[in-house]
């Protein structure tokens, strides 16, 4: 049957930058896929989606940071630190899961749902005006 998504994209997450929004939606999608794999108790699927989530997060963060550097966003260093902390947490949780800690999976899913959305709404929304003002994006 149809599986309800665990997390939904809502319009207040839009930054107005098409590529960034697309990447954020992709992160939401990977979170949902990990959740579905967990619900289905699909061990291989869990491992795979977990890795996808981490790889894509790293890719997205560096893409976003490059844009912020180009725009000479004054909070780029703080933004990068926040990203780094998040990736570190994901890696730690993945290691815990590999060592048989089932709780770690719950934490990752909760973390993605809570942290990711908060980060987009607060931190990412903070750079919209600066990036637009910099003129690197029309």
Short mmCIF file of C-alpha atoms in Angstrom, two decimals:
data_model
loop_
_atom_site.label_atom_id
_atom_site.label_comp_id
_atom_site.label_asym_id
_atom_site.label_seq_id
_atom_site.Cartn_x
_atom_site.Cartn_y
_atom_site.Cartn_z
CA UNK A 1 0.00 0.00 0.00
CA UNK A 2 0.87 3.65 -0.08
CA UNK A 3 3.30 4.74 2.61
CA UNK A 4 2.65 8.18 4.04
CA UNK A 5 5.77 10.34 3.98
CA UNK A 6 7.29 10.84 7.39
CA UNK A 7 8.22 14.47 6.76
CA UNK A 8 6.53 16.91 4.43
CA UNK A 9 7.96 19.77 2.46
CA UNK A 10 6.15 22.99 3.34
CA UNK A 11 6.35 26.27 1.45
CA UNK A 12 7.92 28.10 4.39
CA UNK A 13 11.05 26.07 3.66
CA UNK A 14 11.48 27.66 0.22
CA UNK A 15 14.51 29.91 -0.13
CA UNK A 16 13.54 31.01 -3.63
CA UNK A 17 16.80 29.60 -5.05
CA UNK A 18 15.69 26.76 -7.26
CA UNK A 19 18.79 24.59 -6.96
CA UNK A 20 19.00 24.97 -3.17
CA UNK A 21 15.30 24.22 -2.74
CA UNK A 22 15.66 21.16 -4.96
CA UNK A 23 18.55 19.92 -2.81
CA UNK A 24 16.60 20.55 0.39
CA UNK A 25 13.68 18.57 -1.04
CA UNK A 26 16.08 15.78 -1.89
CA UNK A 27 17.24 15.71 1.75
CA UNK A 28 13.62 15.43 2.86
CA UNK A 29 13.19 12.58 0.37
CA UNK A 30 16.23 10.70 1.71
CA UNK A 31 14.94 11.13 5.26
CA UNK A 32 11.63 9.60 4.19
CA UNK A 33 13.38 6.72 2.43
CA UNK A 34 15.41 5.96 5.54
CA UNK A 35 12.23 6.05 7.61
CA UNK A 36 10.47 3.71 5.17
CA UNK A 37 13.40 1.26 5.24
CA UNK A 38 13.30 1.29 9.04
CA UNK A 39 9.54 0.69 9.10
CA UNK A 40 9.96 -2.20 6.64
CA UNK A 41 12.81 -3.54 8.78
CA UNK A 42 14.90 -3.67 5.61
CA UNK A 43 18.48 -3.81 6.92
CA UNK A 44 20.13 -3.40 3.52
CA UNK A 45 17.81 -0.53 2.69
CA UNK A 46 18.60 1.14 5.98
CA UNK A 47 22.36 0.94 5.37
CA UNK A 48 21.95 2.23 1.82
CA UNK A 49 19.63 5.14 2.59
CA UNK A 50 21.67 6.09 5.64
CA UNK A 51 24.77 6.39 3.45
CA UNK A 52 22.84 8.29 0.74
CA UNK A 53 21.58 10.72 3.34
CA UNK A 54 25.08 11.40 4.67
CA UNK A 55 26.70 11.66 1.23
CA UNK A 56 24.01 13.95 -0.10
CA UNK A 57 24.05 16.13 3.02
CA UNK A 58 27.81 16.65 2.67
CA UNK A 59 27.41 17.43 -1.03
CA UNK A 60 24.60 19.89 -0.43
CA UNK A 61 26.38 21.65 2.42
CA UNK A 62 29.54 22.24 0.40
CA UNK A 63 27.46 23.50 -2.54
CA UNK A 64 25.61 25.92 -0.26
CA UNK A 65 28.84 27.08 1.40
CA UNK A 66 30.40 27.82 -1.99
CA UNK A 67 27.43 29.99 -2.85
CA UNK A 68 27.71 31.80 0.48
CA UNK A 69 31.44 32.39 0.00
CA UNK A 70 30.82 33.75 -3.45
CA UNK A 71 28.20 36.09 -2.03
CA UNK A 72 30.65 37.07 0.72
CA UNK A 73 28.00 36.24 3.31
CA UNK A 74 29.31 37.51 6.65
CA UNK A 75 28.05 34.49 8.62
CA UNK A 76 29.56 31.91 6.30
CA UNK A 77 31.98 30.59 8.96
CA UNK A 78 29.23 30.11 11.55
CA UNK A 79 27.07 28.51 8.90
CA UNK A 80 29.88 26.13 7.99
CA UNK A 81 30.40 25.18 11.66
CA UNK A 82 26.72 24.38 12.03
CA UNK A 83 26.92 22.16 8.94
CA UNK A 84 30.07 20.45 10.21
CA UNK A 85 28.50 19.70 13.60
CA UNK A 86 25.49 18.17 11.90
CA UNK A 87 27.61 15.94 9.66
CA UNK A 88 29.67 14.87 12.69
CA UNK A 89 26.48 13.90 14.48
CA UNK A 90 25.28 11.89 11.48
CA UNK A 91 28.61 10.06 11.27
CA UNK A 92 28.59 9.29 15.00
CA UNK A 93 25.03 7.96 14.78
CA UNK A 94 25.92 5.85 11.76
CA UNK A 95 28.85 4.32 13.66
CA UNK A 96 26.56 3.60 16.62
CA UNK A 97 24.02 1.95 14.34
CA UNK A 98 26.77 -0.17 12.76
CA UNK A 99 27.69 -1.33 16.25
CA UNK A 100 24.18 -2.64 16.79
CA UNK A 101 22.61 0.39 18.50
CA UNK A 102 19.06 0.48 17.09
CA UNK A 103 18.30 3.68 19.00
CA UNK A 104 20.76 5.54 16.77
CA UNK A 105 18.41 5.08 13.83
CA UNK A 106 15.53 6.72 15.67
CA UNK A 107 17.83 9.58 16.61
CA UNK A 108 18.95 10.17 13.04
CA UNK A 109 15.40 10.33 11.78
CA UNK A 110 14.38 12.66 14.59
CA UNK A 111 17.47 14.76 14.02
CA UNK A 112 16.81 15.14 10.33
CA UNK A 113 13.21 16.05 10.87
CA UNK A 114 13.86 18.51 13.67
CA UNK A 115 17.28 19.95 12.93
CA UNK A 116 17.05 20.09 9.15
CA UNK A 117 13.79 21.99 9.06
CA UNK A 118 14.87 24.37 11.81
CA UNK A 119 18.17 24.94 10.03
CA UNK A 120 16.48 25.73 6.72
CA UNK A 121 13.89 28.03 8.32
CA UNK A 122 16.36 29.91 10.50
CA UNK A 123 19.95 29.65 9.22
CA UNK A 124 19.28 29.30 5.51
CA UNK A 125 16.59 31.96 5.48
CA UNK A 126 19.17 34.27 7.03
CA UNK A 127 21.27 34.29 3.87
CA UNK A 128 18.56 34.90 1.26
CA UNK A 129 18.77 38.71 1.31
CA UNK A 130 22.57 38.75 1.43
CA UNK A 131 22.89 36.40 -1.52
CA UNK A 132 20.36 38.40 -3.53
CA UNK A 133 22.07 41.68 -2.63
CA UNK A 134 25.46 40.28 -3.67
CA UNK A 135 24.22 40.00 -7.23
CA UNK A 136 25.60 36.48 -7.79
CA UNK A 137 22.03 35.28 -8.19
CA UNK A 138 19.50 37.16 -10.28
#
